[in-house]
XYZ file of C-alpha atoms in Angstrom:
158
model
C 6.982 -12.669 -4.706
C 4.288 -10.441 -6.136
C 4.945 -6.976 -7.433
C 2.618 -4.137 -8.387
C 3.275 -1.791 -11.275
C 3.723 1.739 -9.959
C 1.984 3.049 -13.091
C -1.208 1.381 -11.892
C -1.390 3.048 -8.478
C -4.089 5.660 -8.135
C -3.976 8.230 -5.379
C -7.058 10.376 -5.008
C -8.108 13.091 -2.622
C -4.513 13.862 -1.625
C -4.755 17.433 -0.351
C -1.956 19.299 1.389
C -2.407 22.712 2.970
C 1.283 23.558 2.586
C 2.662 24.656 -0.762
C 6.130 23.324 -0.081
C 6.725 19.598 -0.177
C 8.392 19.708 3.239
C 5.113 21.041 4.598
C 3.715 17.503 4.324
C 5.925 16.539 7.256
C 3.919 18.798 9.553
C 1.124 17.219 11.607
C -2.264 17.927 10.048
C -0.892 19.116 6.693
C -2.427 16.175 4.827
C -6.204 16.318 5.200
C -7.268 13.332 3.103
C -5.670 10.472 1.205
C -7.007 7.400 -0.548
C -4.675 4.926 -2.245
C -6.108 2.433 -4.728
C -4.203 -0.636 -5.971
C -5.835 -2.587 -8.832
C -5.459 -6.323 -8.276
C -4.947 -6.918 -12.001
C -1.554 -5.232 -11.649
C -0.219 -7.985 -9.372
C 2.313 -10.191 -11.107
C 4.336 -13.218 -10.070
C 7.394 -14.901 -11.536
C 5.601 -18.262 -11.090
C 3.121 -19.264 -13.805
C -0.384 -19.706 -12.474
C 0.186 -17.959 -9.133
C -0.992 -14.603 -10.449
C -4.324 -16.135 -11.491
C -4.661 -18.004 -8.182
C -3.939 -14.866 -6.146
C -6.464 -12.887 -8.181
C -9.068 -15.572 -7.478
C -8.190 -15.669 -3.755
C -8.499 -11.869 -3.543
C -11.962 -12.084 -5.169
C -10.859 -9.672 -7.888
C -13.959 -10.392 -9.971
C -16.124 -8.707 -7.294
C -13.526 -6.476 -5.612
C -10.929 -5.472 -8.247
C -9.216 -2.794 -6.122
C -7.429 -2.808 -2.761
C -8.024 0.536 -1.055
C -6.295 2.324 1.809
C -8.115 5.343 3.250
C -6.191 7.524 5.679
C -7.946 8.253 8.970
C -5.077 10.001 10.773
C -1.337 10.132 11.331
C 1.381 11.322 13.649
C 4.741 12.847 12.745
C 7.899 12.572 14.834
C 11.126 14.343 13.843
C 13.994 11.994 13.000
C 17.557 12.433 11.796
C 17.361 13.967 8.311
C 13.584 13.597 8.076
C 10.698 12.203 10.059
C 8.880 9.088 11.165
C 5.257 9.123 10.086
C 2.727 6.703 11.555
C -0.416 6.705 9.398
C -3.553 4.871 10.446
C -6.427 4.044 8.176
C -8.832 1.537 6.763
C -7.554 -1.150 4.406
C -10.180 -2.804 2.215
C -9.215 -6.131 0.645
C -11.653 -8.560 -0.982
C -14.527 -6.439 0.320
C -13.380 -6.689 3.955
C -12.401 -3.523 5.845
C -9.841 -3.605 8.651
C -8.051 -0.857 10.562
C -4.333 -0.831 9.828
C -1.288 1.213 10.753
C 2.267 1.379 9.466
C 5.520 3.101 10.375
C 7.113 5.092 7.539
C 10.518 6.750 7.495
C 10.723 9.907 5.421
C 13.967 11.525 4.273
C 14.484 14.551 2.082
C 16.706 13.725 -0.901
C 17.396 15.990 -3.873
C 14.309 18.152 -3.353
C 11.976 15.173 -2.968
C 10.740 13.058 -0.093
C 11.768 9.405 0.003
C 9.240 7.297 1.946
C 9.876 3.727 3.123
C 8.029 1.279 5.322
C 6.962 -2.315 5.774
C 3.941 -4.033 7.346
C 2.966 -7.677 7.785
C -0.681 -8.666 7.251
C -2.540 -11.961 7.425
C -4.699 -12.909 4.449
C -7.109 -14.704 6.777
C -7.800 -11.396 8.591
C -9.507 -10.322 5.355
C -11.379 -13.580 4.826
C -8.885 -14.775 2.220
C -7.833 -18.400 2.070
C -4.129 -18.530 1.121
C -3.979 -19.921 -2.434
C -2.703 -23.411 -3.238
C -1.808 -25.146 -6.491
C -1.230 -28.686 -7.682
C -3.778 -30.199 -5.304
C -2.151 -28.595 -2.292
C 1.435 -29.477 -3.196
C 2.262 -25.770 -3.551
C 0.994 -23.570 -0.717
C 1.339 -19.907 0.089
C 1.791 -18.508 3.583
C -0.975 -16.634 5.353
C 1.418 -13.783 6.168
C 1.963 -11.179 3.456
C 4.607 -8.464 3.818
C 3.709 -5.120 2.263
C 6.745 -3.002 1.386
C 6.201 0.686 0.658
C 8.749 2.792 -1.192
C 7.697 6.131 -2.638
C 9.504 9.127 -4.069
C 7.342 12.256 -3.678
C 8.156 15.397 -5.608
C 6.245 18.540 -6.511
C 4.622 18.316 -9.930
C 5.674 20.908 -12.469
C 3.044 23.607 -12.821
C 2.029 25.143 -16.107
C 2.516 28.899 -16.471
C 0.051 31.186 -18.262
């Protein structure tokens, strides 16, 4: 499996109209969001696979995977909400519309967000990488797991 360092994620243009964190669970509270994932942060426990995946993702020309939010719905759920964001996912220079279902629960003054979505590499023009003259193959299907802990940042006082 591949993992991405959370220190490498870049979120830009995240703007909420509500001051309280719980306000983000209201429809329309989040006006814009762009999530950037640098491909050079992908790692694998198998030697060589990280390099092959980077090559397959065309990281030399497109070093960042980007998700840009286009809209979302919020439905109340037990102890939180179900959020269904839609947006544009750009991988290897190819843009595709994508959606995901996220469960959000409030825990210790923060929001815990979880979700999962299957994607096909071939939908983005990516040939699943192989090694050892085809003896080792990867599947076309990739499962993206999302797990975030959102909390208000401490503010400096004057």
